């Protein structure tokens, strides 16, 4: 059977737009001779719908959208498999089910519910959905299809050293003698995720000697980025079809007469990871801005590496004409920082304007002088500069209907080296899931074919420039030390003792970093949404109390 994998970019709640994309993709697949077009998990309503699932009107619209799609595809020779949320059976204790619906020639052939409902990291499906109590194989055009939904294929005892669920839906379906296994997914991107998916399903195909087809969502929704990367495997694990990453695509494969293809070539592993992270951030930025109804963004250019990388991402996401960059030098800003910002803007073709803040800073400090009498200048005055800049950026945002992109990285957010209501103010934390050393790696990748980010920005010592001769290392360990500690503690939950043993860093340094992470939770919970590109990002996937005294 000729199968089309149609990875499209849905918008949560946009039933009209999502239906149009599905119908158009299915017509293209039909024109290429496909007998079945497979779409991704919850594609009809968008993923993740979150608390929209608690609204009866939302679930009712899901049901009518299924019927509209059934009617729209009734005259085509191509069956359609889509994901959608539907009302849960009475007595289940939940409002909704996560369903895969197979329709052909105007008839609903199968409504299969998701069985394994993840409740970790960014996933909270047990909050909303009732799990399937049974599964069945369905026949189409001589093939017996075993249809699974995302997590249903992520519990293979032959792949995972520790399983999260007592049952394996794939193993159970195999007892019904299917000839094709299908998995519809909304699997978010993070470093290494594409390889895990491929190896996991390769193991299933080889073990059960069955072709496997995965269709994964593509696009950004709030903090989550979906890479697509849909693929088909023959029963021996041979690659039959490979869709693009980070863009919509339709690919074809034949389950009956499989012909293998070669994987897309890639360069070094480091370059491949940098490219993937960069493209993910471009996609996530574009979709966040456009799906929230905006088209233009603002970036505060400091002359540093973080704002430079954010600007490059914004230009690739939205076009130079939709990016306005602002330099706001103070009396502590170096001439080189302004010049470097201007050169970056010229290289990227974006407009660059300056608004010096030294005068405003003097006015603020003069106003505060009576209340500050008898105190010495400290972090208060440093943070005041950052908050002045934030006020100006938000004024421009209001005036020109442009979203402010914040420029803080994961290292800074982790230890609180950022100013609440200052440089943290904005709509989206584009690089908030990149530690500083990764920021440099992606910036070097941006310059792989020539200088875009000026070399002076890449080589200067990082500095907030909020006091004379300030350097980040005045307050923090070098990033080559800080970042491994943060990745171990924040992403892998390793203890202080484990980190010291693994890296040989002084215990006092590790304990200090851990203390900074723990005391800064209140800042992170007021931060802009962070685009997720690692297994554990700040935001919806990392939930810690603010009022706590952590002693582990």
Short mmCIF file of C-alpha atoms in Angstrom, two decimals:
data_model
loop_
_atom_site.label_atom_id
_atom_site.label_comp_id
_atom_site.label_asym_id
_atom_site.label_seq_id
_atom_site.Cartn_x
_atom_site.Cartn_y
_atom_site.Cartn_z
CA UNK A 1 0.00 0.00 0.00
CA UNK A 2 1.32 3.43 -0.90
CA UNK A 3 1.40 5.59 2.21
CA UNK A 4 1.90 9.35 2.55
CA UNK A 5 3.33 10.90 5.70
CA UNK A 6 2.00 14.45 5.86
CA UNK A 7 3.65 16.50 8.60
CA UNK A 8 1.89 19.85 8.79
CA UNK A 9 2.13 22.79 11.17
CA UNK A 10 -1.19 23.13 13.01
CA UNK A 11 -2.23 25.97 15.29
CA UNK A 12 -3.97 25.15 18.55
CA UNK A 13 -7.67 25.88 18.26
CA UNK A 14 -7.57 26.94 14.60
CA UNK A 15 -9.97 24.32 13.27
CA UNK A 16 -10.61 26.19 10.02
CA UNK A 17 -6.93 26.61 9.25
CA UNK A 18 -5.96 23.11 10.36
CA UNK A 19 -8.76 21.56 8.29
CA UNK A 20 -7.62 23.48 5.22
CA UNK A 21 -4.03 22.24 5.68
CA UNK A 22 -5.16 18.63 6.15
CA UNK A 23 -7.46 18.68 3.13
CA UNK A 24 -4.82 20.29 0.92
CA UNK A 25 -2.12 17.80 1.98
CA UNK A 26 -4.46 14.87 1.43
CA UNK A 27 -5.30 16.09 -2.05
CA UNK A 28 -1.58 16.29 -2.85
CA UNK A 29 -1.06 12.79 -1.49
CA UNK A 30 -3.97 11.48 -3.53
CA UNK A 31 -2.48 13.07 -6.62
CA UNK A 32 0.71 11.10 -5.96
CA UNK A 33 -1.19 7.85 -5.75
CA UNK A 34 -1.32 7.41 -1.96
CA UNK A 35 -3.94 5.03 -0.61
CA UNK A 36 -3.46 6.31 2.96
CA UNK A 37 -2.38 9.72 4.26
CA UNK A 38 -1.13 9.81 7.82
CA UNK A 39 -1.16 12.98 9.90
CA UNK A 40 0.16 13.71 13.38
CA UNK A 41 -1.26 13.46 16.89
CA UNK A 42 -4.09 15.93 17.69
CA UNK A 43 -3.43 17.60 14.33
CA UNK A 44 -7.05 18.63 13.90
CA UNK A 45 -7.21 20.69 17.10
CA UNK A 46 -3.49 21.40 17.53
CA UNK A 47 -1.10 20.13 20.18
CA UNK A 48 -0.93 20.79 23.08
CA UNK A 49 -4.46 22.14 23.68
CA UNK A 50 -3.96 22.18 27.48
CA UNK A 51 -6.98 23.43 29.45
CA UNK A 52 -8.96 24.06 26.27
CA UNK A 53 -9.79 20.37 26.72
CA UNK A 54 -11.84 21.31 29.80
CA UNK A 55 -14.21 23.35 27.63
CA UNK A 56 -17.16 21.31 26.30
CA UNK A 57 -17.45 23.72 23.38
CA UNK A 58 -13.86 22.91 22.32
CA UNK A 59 -14.50 19.18 22.31
CA UNK A 60 -17.77 19.69 20.47
CA UNK A 61 -15.90 21.63 17.78
CA UNK A 62 -13.39 18.78 17.54
CA UNK A 63 -16.24 16.38 16.79
CA UNK A 64 -17.80 18.61 14.12
CA UNK A 65 -14.37 19.12 12.52
CA UNK A 66 -14.00 15.34 12.20
CA UNK A 67 -17.33 15.22 10.37
CA UNK A 68 -16.35 18.12 8.11
CA UNK A 69 -13.14 16.29 7.20
CA UNK A 70 -15.03 13.05 6.57
CA UNK A 71 -17.30 14.82 4.10
CA UNK A 72 -14.46 16.75 2.45
CA UNK A 73 -12.45 13.58 1.76
CA UNK A 74 -15.35 11.29 0.84
CA UNK A 75 -14.77 11.45 -2.92
CA UNK A 76 -11.01 10.91 -2.83
CA UNK A 77 -9.45 7.44 -3.19
CA UNK A 78 -7.16 8.15 -0.24
CA UNK A 79 -7.96 7.17 3.34
CA UNK A 80 -7.05 9.68 6.05
CA UNK A 81 -5.66 9.02 9.52
CA UNK A 82 -5.74 12.03 11.84
CA UNK A 83 -5.32 12.79 15.51
CA UNK A 84 -7.99 14.69 17.44
CA UNK A 85 -9.39 15.13 20.95
CA UNK A 86 -12.91 13.80 21.42
CA UNK A 87 -15.34 13.60 24.35
CA UNK A 88 -14.51 10.79 26.76
CA UNK A 89 -16.89 7.91 27.41
CA UNK A 90 -19.34 8.46 30.26
CA UNK A 91 -18.02 7.32 33.60
CA UNK A 92 -14.35 7.60 32.66
CA UNK A 93 -13.76 10.49 35.05
CA UNK A 94 -12.20 12.62 32.31
CA UNK A 95 -13.59 14.99 29.72
CA UNK A 96 -11.57 13.87 26.70
CA UNK A 97 -9.75 11.10 24.88
CA UNK A 98 -6.69 11.48 22.67
CA UNK A 99 -7.91 9.75 19.52
CA UNK A 100 -6.68 8.56 16.16
CA UNK A 101 -9.51 8.52 13.60
CA UNK A 102 -9.23 6.56 10.35
CA UNK A 103 -11.71 7.52 7.63
CA UNK A 104 -12.14 6.25 4.09
CA UNK A 105 -14.62 7.18 1.35
CA UNK A 106 -16.91 8.99 3.77
CA UNK A 107 -16.88 6.31 6.47
CA UNK A 108 -15.23 6.25 9.90
CA UNK A 109 -13.39 2.93 10.03
CA UNK A 110 -11.67 3.25 13.40
CA UNK A 111 -11.49 5.49 16.45
CA UNK A 112 -8.47 4.36 18.46
CA UNK A 113 -7.71 6.05 21.79
CA UNK A 114 -4.26 6.63 23.23
CA UNK A 115 -3.40 4.10 25.92
CA UNK A 116 -0.21 5.44 27.55
CA UNK A 117 -0.66 8.98 28.82
CA UNK A 118 2.65 10.66 29.74
CA UNK A 119 2.81 12.71 32.91
CA UNK A 120 6.41 13.93 33.10
CA UNK A 121 8.54 16.83 31.86
CA UNK A 122 6.25 18.99 29.65
CA UNK A 123 3.55 16.33 29.40
CA UNK A 124 0.46 16.26 31.60
CA UNK A 125 -1.93 14.12 29.56
CA UNK A 126 -3.23 12.25 32.60
CA UNK A 127 -4.70 15.58 33.69
CA UNK A 128 -7.01 15.61 30.68
CA UNK A 129 -7.42 12.28 28.93
CA UNK A 130 -9.01 8.95 29.73
CA UNK A 131 -6.74 6.08 28.60
CA UNK A 132 -7.81 3.46 26.08
CA UNK A 133 -8.99 0.20 27.58
CA UNK A 134 -8.56 -1.82 24.39
CA UNK A 135 -6.97 -1.69 20.94
CA UNK A 136 -7.76 -3.37 17.67
CA UNK A 137 -6.11 -3.82 14.31
CA UNK A 138 -8.03 -2.48 11.29
CA UNK A 139 -7.82 -3.73 7.71
CA UNK A 140 -7.36 -1.35 4.78
CA UNK A 141 -6.54 -2.34 1.21
CA UNK A 142 -5.24 -5.74 2.24
CA UNK A 143 -3.03 -4.38 5.02
CA UNK A 144 -3.73 -4.89 8.71
CA UNK A 145 -2.92 -1.60 10.43
CA UNK A 146 -1.86 -1.38 14.07
CA UNK A 147 -2.34 2.28 14.99
CA UNK A 148 -0.59 3.80 17.99
CA UNK A 149 -0.41 7.35 19.30
CA UNK A 150 3.00 8.75 20.29
CA UNK A 151 3.75 7.43 23.81
CA UNK A 152 2.08 4.10 22.96
CA UNK A 153 5.29 3.19 21.10
CA UNK A 154 7.66 4.42 23.83
CA UNK A 155 7.55 1.48 26.24
CA UNK A 156 9.48 -1.29 24.48
CA UNK A 157 11.31 -3.47 27.02
CA UNK A 158 13.93 -4.29 24.40
CA UNK A 159 14.88 -0.63 24.02
CA UNK A 160 14.36 1.11 27.35
CA UNK A 161 16.41 0.00 30.37
CA UNK A 162 13.59 1.18 32.63
CA UNK A 163 9.98 1.29 31.47
CA UNK A 164 7.43 3.81 32.73
CA UNK A 165 4.32 1.67 32.24
CA UNK A 166 3.39 -1.96 33.00
CA UNK A 167 1.95 -2.58 29.54
CA UNK A 168 3.32 -2.25 26.00
CA UNK A 169 0.56 -1.35 23.49
CA UNK A 170 2.78 -2.33 20.55
CA UNK A 171 3.43 -5.78 21.97
CA UNK A 172 -0.27 -6.25 22.64
CA UNK A 173 -1.22 -5.20 19.10
CA UNK A 174 1.30 -7.61 17.61
CA UNK A 175 -0.77 -10.51 18.94
CA UNK A 176 -3.46 -9.49 16.43
CA UNK A 177 -1.04 -10.11 13.52
CA UNK A 178 -0.85 -6.67 11.93
CA UNK A 179 1.16 -6.12 8.75
CA UNK A 180 1.93 -2.40 9.28
CA UNK A 181 2.56 -0.41 12.47
CA UNK A 182 1.65 3.29 12.43
CA UNK A 183 2.55 5.86 15.07
CA UNK A 184 1.08 9.36 14.97
CA UNK A 185 3.07 11.72 17.19
CA UNK A 186 3.43 15.19 18.62
CA UNK A 187 6.95 14.59 19.90
CA UNK A 188 8.76 17.80 20.88
CA UNK A 189 12.33 18.44 19.83
CA UNK A 190 15.39 18.46 22.07
CA UNK A 191 19.03 17.60 21.50
CA UNK A 192 19.31 13.96 20.41
CA UNK A 193 15.56 13.33 20.22
CA UNK A 194 15.51 12.50 16.51
CA UNK A 195 18.12 9.76 16.95
CA UNK A 196 16.20 8.29 19.89
CA UNK A 197 12.98 8.09 17.87
CA UNK A 198 14.72 6.48 14.93
CA UNK A 199 16.57 3.88 17.02
CA UNK A 200 13.51 3.11 19.12
CA UNK A 201 11.27 2.40 16.14
CA UNK A 202 14.10 0.61 14.32
CA UNK A 203 14.22 -1.80 17.27
CA UNK A 204 10.46 -2.37 17.05
CA UNK A 205 10.53 -2.94 13.28
CA UNK A 206 13.39 -5.45 13.49
CA UNK A 207 12.00 -7.30 16.48
CA UNK A 208 8.46 -7.69 15.15
CA UNK A 209 9.49 -7.87 11.47
CA UNK A 210 6.95 -5.24 10.50
CA UNK A 211 7.10 -1.94 8.55
CA UNK A 212 6.80 1.09 10.83
CA UNK A 213 5.55 4.55 9.83
CA UNK A 214 5.89 7.59 12.09
CA UNK A 215 4.22 10.93 11.34
CA UNK A 216 5.33 13.66 13.72
CA UNK A 217 4.04 17.20 14.14
CA UNK A 218 6.14 20.13 12.95
CA UNK A 219 6.01 23.70 14.20
CA UNK A 220 6.21 25.76 17.37
CA UNK A 221 3.51 26.08 20.00
CA UNK A 222 4.45 28.33 22.93
CA UNK A 223 7.64 26.86 24.45
CA UNK A 224 7.51 23.60 22.54
CA UNK A 225 9.08 23.05 19.13
CA UNK A 226 8.16 20.03 17.00
CA UNK A 227 10.74 19.01 14.43
CA UNK A 228 8.67 16.77 12.16
CA UNK A 229 11.34 14.40 10.85
CA UNK A 230 8.67 11.82 10.01
CA UNK A 231 9.90 8.56 8.52
CA UNK A 232 9.04 5.07 7.39
CA UNK A 233 11.00 1.86 8.03
CA UNK A 234 10.84 -1.51 6.32
CA UNK A 235 10.50 -4.68 8.37
CA UNK A 236 14.29 -5.05 8.44
CA UNK A 237 14.78 -1.45 9.58
CA UNK A 238 15.70 -0.09 6.13
CA UNK A 239 14.76 3.57 5.77
CA UNK A 240 11.86 3.90 3.30
CA UNK A 241 11.00 7.57 3.64
CA UNK A 242 12.40 10.57 5.48
CA UNK A 243 10.61 13.90 5.83
CA UNK A 244 12.43 17.16 6.42
CA UNK A 245 13.11 18.57 9.86
CA UNK A 246 11.65 21.89 11.02
CA UNK A 247 9.34 22.46 8.05
CA UNK A 248 6.16 21.04 6.57
CA UNK A 249 6.68 18.12 4.22
CA UNK A 250 4.93 15.16 2.58
CA UNK A 251 6.84 11.97 1.77
CA UNK A 252 5.70 8.71 0.18
CA UNK A 253 6.55 5.06 0.79
CA UNK A 254 5.16 1.71 -0.28
CA UNK A 255 4.66 -0.92 2.43
CA UNK A 256 4.23 -3.74 -0.08
CA UNK A 257 7.24 -3.15 -2.34
CA UNK A 258 9.66 -1.24 -0.13
CA UNK A 259 12.60 0.55 -1.67
CA UNK A 260 15.20 1.88 0.74
CA UNK A 261 16.64 5.36 0.63
CA UNK A 262 19.87 6.79 1.99
CA UNK A 263 19.74 8.97 5.10
CA UNK A 264 20.36 12.65 4.52
CA UNK A 265 24.10 13.42 4.84
CA UNK A 266 25.30 15.51 7.74
CA UNK A 267 28.59 17.04 8.83
CA UNK A 268 30.21 16.67 12.22
CA UNK A 269 28.08 15.81 15.21
CA UNK A 270 28.74 19.19 16.82
CA UNK A 271 27.76 21.05 13.64
CA UNK A 272 24.67 18.87 13.22
CA UNK A 273 23.55 19.58 16.79
CA UNK A 274 24.18 23.31 16.38
CA UNK A 275 22.29 23.40 13.10
CA UNK A 276 19.35 21.50 14.59
CA UNK A 277 19.18 23.76 17.65
CA UNK A 278 19.44 26.88 15.49
CA UNK A 279 16.73 25.76 13.07
CA UNK A 280 14.52 24.78 16.00
CA UNK A 281 14.88 28.24 17.52
CA UNK A 282 14.13 29.89 14.18
CA UNK A 283 10.96 27.82 13.82
CA UNK A 284 9.93 28.36 17.43
CA UNK A 285 10.43 32.12 17.17
CA UNK A 286 8.56 32.41 13.88
CA UNK A 287 5.57 30.42 15.06
CA UNK A 288 5.38 32.11 18.46
CA UNK A 289 5.28 35.53 16.83
CA UNK A 290 2.94 34.70 13.96
CA UNK A 291 0.58 32.42 15.87
CA UNK A 292 0.07 35.11 18.50
CA UNK A 293 -1.01 37.55 15.79
CA UNK A 294 2.17 39.63 15.47
CA UNK A 295 4.68 40.03 12.67
CA UNK A 296 7.42 42.30 14.05
CA UNK A 297 9.92 42.04 16.89
CA UNK A 298 12.32 44.21 18.86
CA UNK A 299 15.75 43.23 20.17
CA UNK A 300 17.89 45.23 22.56
CA UNK A 301 21.45 45.08 21.21
CA UNK A 302 24.13 45.31 23.88
CA UNK A 303 27.14 44.46 21.75
CA UNK A 304 27.29 41.04 23.40
CA UNK A 305 27.00 37.51 22.05
CA UNK A 306 23.51 36.78 23.39
CA UNK A 307 21.69 39.66 21.73
CA UNK A 308 23.70 39.04 18.55
CA UNK A 309 22.53 35.43 18.31
CA UNK A 310 18.92 36.35 19.11
CA UNK A 311 18.97 38.95 16.34
CA UNK A 312 20.35 36.46 13.81
CA UNK A 313 17.61 33.99 14.76
CA UNK A 314 14.93 36.69 14.50
CA UNK A 315 16.08 37.72 11.04
CA UNK A 316 15.98 34.14 9.77
CA UNK A 317 12.58 33.64 11.40
CA UNK A 318 10.80 36.80 10.29
CA UNK A 319 12.95 38.68 7.77
CA UNK A 320 15.20 41.67 8.38
CA UNK A 321 12.37 44.10 7.58
CA UNK A 322 10.44 42.84 10.61
CA UNK A 323 13.27 43.21 13.14
CA UNK A 324 14.12 46.50 14.83
CA UNK A 325 17.25 46.58 17.00
CA UNK A 326 17.88 49.17 19.70
CA UNK A 327 21.12 50.15 21.38
CA UNK A 328 20.76 51.85 24.75
CA UNK A 329 24.25 52.78 25.94
CA UNK A 330 24.84 54.08 29.44
CA UNK A 331 27.85 55.85 30.87
CA UNK A 332 29.36 52.40 31.46
CA UNK A 333 28.93 51.13 27.90
CA UNK A 334 32.07 50.83 25.82
CA UNK A 335 32.37 52.49 22.44
CA UNK A 336 33.14 49.07 21.01
CA UNK A 337 29.79 47.68 22.15
CA UNK A 338 27.88 50.30 20.18
CA UNK A 339 30.14 49.89 17.15
CA UNK A 340 29.86 46.08 17.30
CA UNK A 341 26.07 46.34 17.49
CA UNK A 342 25.98 48.66 14.50
CA UNK A 343 28.20 46.29 12.50
CA UNK A 344 26.03 43.30 13.40
CA UNK A 345 22.91 45.16 12.30
CA UNK A 346 24.57 46.08 9.00
CA UNK A 347 25.64 42.48 8.40
CA UNK A 348 22.06 41.29 8.97
CA UNK A 349 20.41 44.17 7.14
CA UNK A 350 18.31 45.28 10.10
CA UNK A 351 17.50 48.76 11.31
CA UNK A 352 19.55 49.88 14.31
CA UNK A 353 18.67 52.87 16.48
CA UNK A 354 20.32 54.20 19.63
CA UNK A 355 18.67 55.69 22.72
CA UNK A 356 21.28 56.67 25.33
CA UNK A 357 20.04 56.20 28.88
CA UNK A 358 22.68 58.11 30.89
CA UNK A 359 20.38 61.11 31.30
CA UNK A 360 17.42 58.98 32.36
CA UNK A 361 19.63 57.13 34.82
CA UNK A 362 20.68 60.42 36.40
CA UNK A 363 17.01 61.47 36.69
CA UNK A 364 16.07 58.18 38.35
CA UNK A 365 18.95 58.29 40.83
CA UNK A 366 18.21 61.94 41.60
CA UNK A 367 14.59 61.08 42.36
CA UNK A 368 15.65 58.18 44.60
CA UNK A 369 18.43 60.14 46.31
CA UNK A 370 16.40 61.26 49.37
CA UNK A 371 15.35 57.68 50.13
CA UNK A 372 18.77 56.23 49.33
CA UNK A 373 20.56 58.71 51.60
CA UNK A 374 23.22 57.04 53.72
CA UNK A 375 23.55 53.98 51.45
CA UNK A 376 26.28 52.98 49.04
CA UNK A 377 25.75 52.23 45.34
CA UNK A 378 25.28 48.49 44.75
CA UNK A 379 23.29 46.09 42.58
CA UNK A 380 20.30 48.40 42.92
CA UNK A 381 21.87 51.01 40.69
CA UNK A 382 23.06 48.35 38.23
CA UNK A 383 19.60 46.85 37.95
CA UNK A 384 18.08 50.29 37.56
CA UNK A 385 19.85 50.66 34.21
CA UNK A 386 18.41 47.37 33.02
CA UNK A 387 14.91 48.38 34.09
CA UNK A 388 15.18 51.73 32.31
CA UNK A 389 16.03 49.84 29.12
CA UNK A 390 13.08 47.51 29.64
CA UNK A 391 10.71 50.46 30.03
CA UNK A 392 11.89 51.94 26.75
CA UNK A 393 11.65 48.62 24.92
CA UNK A 394 8.11 48.05 26.15
CA UNK A 395 7.14 51.56 25.07
CA UNK A 396 8.35 50.76 21.56
CA UNK A 397 6.53 47.44 21.73
CA UNK A 398 3.25 49.19 22.54
CA UNK A 399 3.70 51.91 19.95
CA UNK A 400 4.67 49.66 17.04
CA UNK A 401 2.81 46.42 17.92
CA UNK A 402 6.09 44.51 18.08
CA UNK A 403 7.05 41.76 20.47
CA UNK A 404 10.18 42.15 22.56
CA UNK A 405 12.54 39.16 22.37
CA UNK A 406 14.54 38.73 25.56
CA UNK A 407 18.21 37.87 25.19
CA UNK A 408 19.07 36.02 28.40
CA UNK A 409 20.65 32.57 28.18
CA UNK A 410 20.12 29.48 30.35
CA UNK A 411 23.27 30.03 32.40
CA UNK A 412 22.10 33.49 33.43
CA UNK A 413 18.54 32.36 34.14
CA UNK A 414 19.83 29.45 36.22
CA UNK A 415 21.91 31.52 38.64
CA UNK A 416 19.87 34.73 38.58
CA UNK A 417 22.41 36.77 36.64
CA UNK A 418 19.52 38.69 35.11
CA UNK A 419 17.23 41.50 36.20
CA UNK A 420 13.58 40.90 36.97
CA UNK A 421 11.52 43.56 35.11
CA UNK A 422 14.74 44.51 33.34
CA UNK A 423 16.47 42.38 30.73
CA UNK A 424 13.99 39.58 31.56
CA UNK A 425 11.07 41.72 30.34
CA UNK A 426 9.64 40.61 27.02
CA UNK A 427 7.43 38.16 25.19
CA UNK A 428 9.76 35.25 24.41
CA UNK A 429 13.06 33.96 25.79
CA UNK A 430 14.56 32.79 22.51
CA UNK A 431 17.85 31.38 23.88
CA UNK A 432 16.71 30.72 27.44
CA UNK A 433 17.45 27.00 27.01
CA UNK A 434 21.02 27.48 25.75
CA UNK A 435 23.84 27.61 28.27
CA UNK A 436 26.46 30.23 27.46
CA UNK A 437 28.92 27.82 25.89
CA UNK A 438 26.15 26.62 23.56
CA UNK A 439 25.42 30.24 22.66
CA UNK A 440 29.00 30.52 21.44
CA UNK A 441 28.75 27.21 19.55
CA UNK A 442 25.61 28.32 17.70
CA UNK A 443 27.13 31.72 16.98
CA UNK A 444 30.17 30.08 15.41
CA UNK A 445 27.79 27.95 13.32
CA UNK A 446 26.03 31.14 12.15
CA UNK A 447 29.43 32.35 10.93
CA UNK A 448 30.30 29.08 9.19
CA UNK A 449 30.19 30.64 5.71
CA UNK A 450 31.43 34.12 6.58
CA UNK A 451 31.21 36.77 9.27
CA UNK A 452 27.68 37.64 10.31
CA UNK A 453 28.28 38.04 14.02
CA UNK A 454 31.35 40.30 14.24
CA UNK A 455 34.49 38.59 15.47
CA UNK A 456 34.88 41.19 18.19
CA UNK A 457 31.59 40.03 19.71
CA UNK A 458 32.76 36.43 19.68
CA UNK A 459 36.08 37.16 21.33
CA UNK A 460 35.33 39.88 23.90
CA UNK A 461 34.98 38.94 27.56
CA UNK A 462 31.28 38.72 28.50
CA UNK A 463 30.11 41.74 30.48
CA UNK A 464 26.81 43.30 31.52
CA UNK A 465 28.51 46.73 31.43
CA UNK A 466 26.54 48.05 34.38
CA UNK A 467 29.59 49.31 36.30
CA UNK A 468 33.16 50.25 35.34
CA UNK A 469 35.29 47.40 33.94
CA UNK A 470 32.66 44.80 34.82
CA UNK A 471 33.12 41.16 33.69
CA UNK A 472 30.77 38.20 34.17
CA UNK A 473 33.59 36.36 35.92
CA UNK A 474 33.49 38.99 38.70
CA UNK A 475 30.30 37.30 39.91
CA UNK A 476 30.33 33.84 38.34
CA UNK A 477 32.75 30.99 37.65
CA UNK A 478 34.00 30.86 34.05
CA UNK A 479 31.27 29.49 31.80
CA UNK A 480 33.44 26.47 30.98
CA UNK A 481 33.04 25.58 34.67
CA UNK A 482 29.55 26.94 35.31
CA UNK A 483 27.80 25.28 32.37
CA UNK A 484 28.74 21.66 33.12
CA UNK A 485 27.60 22.18 36.71
CA UNK A 486 24.29 23.62 35.55
CA UNK A 487 23.67 20.87 33.00
CA UNK A 488 24.36 18.22 35.64
CA UNK A 489 22.25 19.84 38.35
CA UNK A 490 19.38 21.32 36.33
CA UNK A 491 19.00 18.81 33.50
CA UNK A 492 20.12 15.53 35.11
CA UNK A 493 19.34 16.24 38.78
CA UNK A 494 22.79 15.17 39.94
CA UNK A 495 23.81 15.97 43.51
CA UNK A 496 26.65 18.23 44.55
CA UNK A 497 28.75 15.21 45.50
CA UNK A 498 28.13 13.54 42.13
CA UNK A 499 29.12 16.70 40.24
CA UNK A 500 32.31 17.12 42.25
CA UNK A 501 33.21 13.47 41.66
CA UNK A 502 32.46 13.63 37.93
CA UNK A 503 34.21 16.90 37.06
CA UNK A 504 36.69 17.52 39.84
CA UNK A 505 35.46 21.05 40.50
CA UNK A 506 35.97 22.40 44.02
CA UNK A 507 33.01 21.52 46.21
CA UNK A 508 32.68 25.15 47.34
CA UNK A 509 32.23 26.27 43.72
CA UNK A 510 29.59 23.62 43.04
CA UNK A 511 27.74 24.36 46.27
CA UNK A 512 27.73 28.08 45.47
CA UNK A 513 26.27 27.47 42.00
CA UNK A 514 23.60 25.15 43.41
CA UNK A 515 22.71 27.79 46.01
CA UNK A 516 22.30 30.39 43.27
CA UNK A 517 20.04 28.07 41.27
CA UNK A 518 17.80 27.36 44.25
CA UNK A 519 17.39 30.95 45.39
CA UNK A 520 16.48 32.22 41.89
CA UNK A 521 13.31 30.20 41.33
CA UNK A 522 11.12 33.27 41.93
CA UNK A 523 12.75 35.03 38.97
CA UNK A 524 12.38 32.11 36.58
CA UNK A 525 8.68 31.72 37.30
CA UNK A 526 8.15 35.31 36.15
CA UNK A 527 10.23 34.92 33.00
CA UNK A 528 9.01 34.96 29.41
CA UNK A 529 8.28 31.54 27.85
CA UNK A 530 11.51 29.71 27.02
CA UNK A 531 11.93 27.87 23.71
CA UNK A 532 12.81 24.30 24.68
CA UNK A 533 15.77 22.63 22.96
CA UNK A 534 17.21 20.48 25.77
CA UNK A 535 15.72 17.56 27.72
CA UNK A 536 15.06 19.86 30.71
CA UNK A 537 14.32 23.52 30.12
CA UNK A 538 13.11 26.19 32.49
CA UNK A 539 9.37 26.72 32.32
CA UNK A 540 6.52 24.25 31.93
CA UNK A 541 8.76 21.18 32.13
CA UNK A 542 10.50 22.12 35.38
CA UNK A 543 8.18 22.85 38.29
CA UNK A 544 9.73 23.74 41.62
CA UNK A 545 8.35 25.62 44.64
CA UNK A 546 9.41 29.19 45.27
CA UNK A 547 8.89 29.31 49.03
CA UNK A 548 11.24 26.48 49.96
CA UNK A 549 14.57 25.76 51.68
CA UNK A 550 16.13 23.02 49.58
CA UNK A 551 18.68 20.97 51.53
CA UNK A 552 19.53 18.24 48.99
#
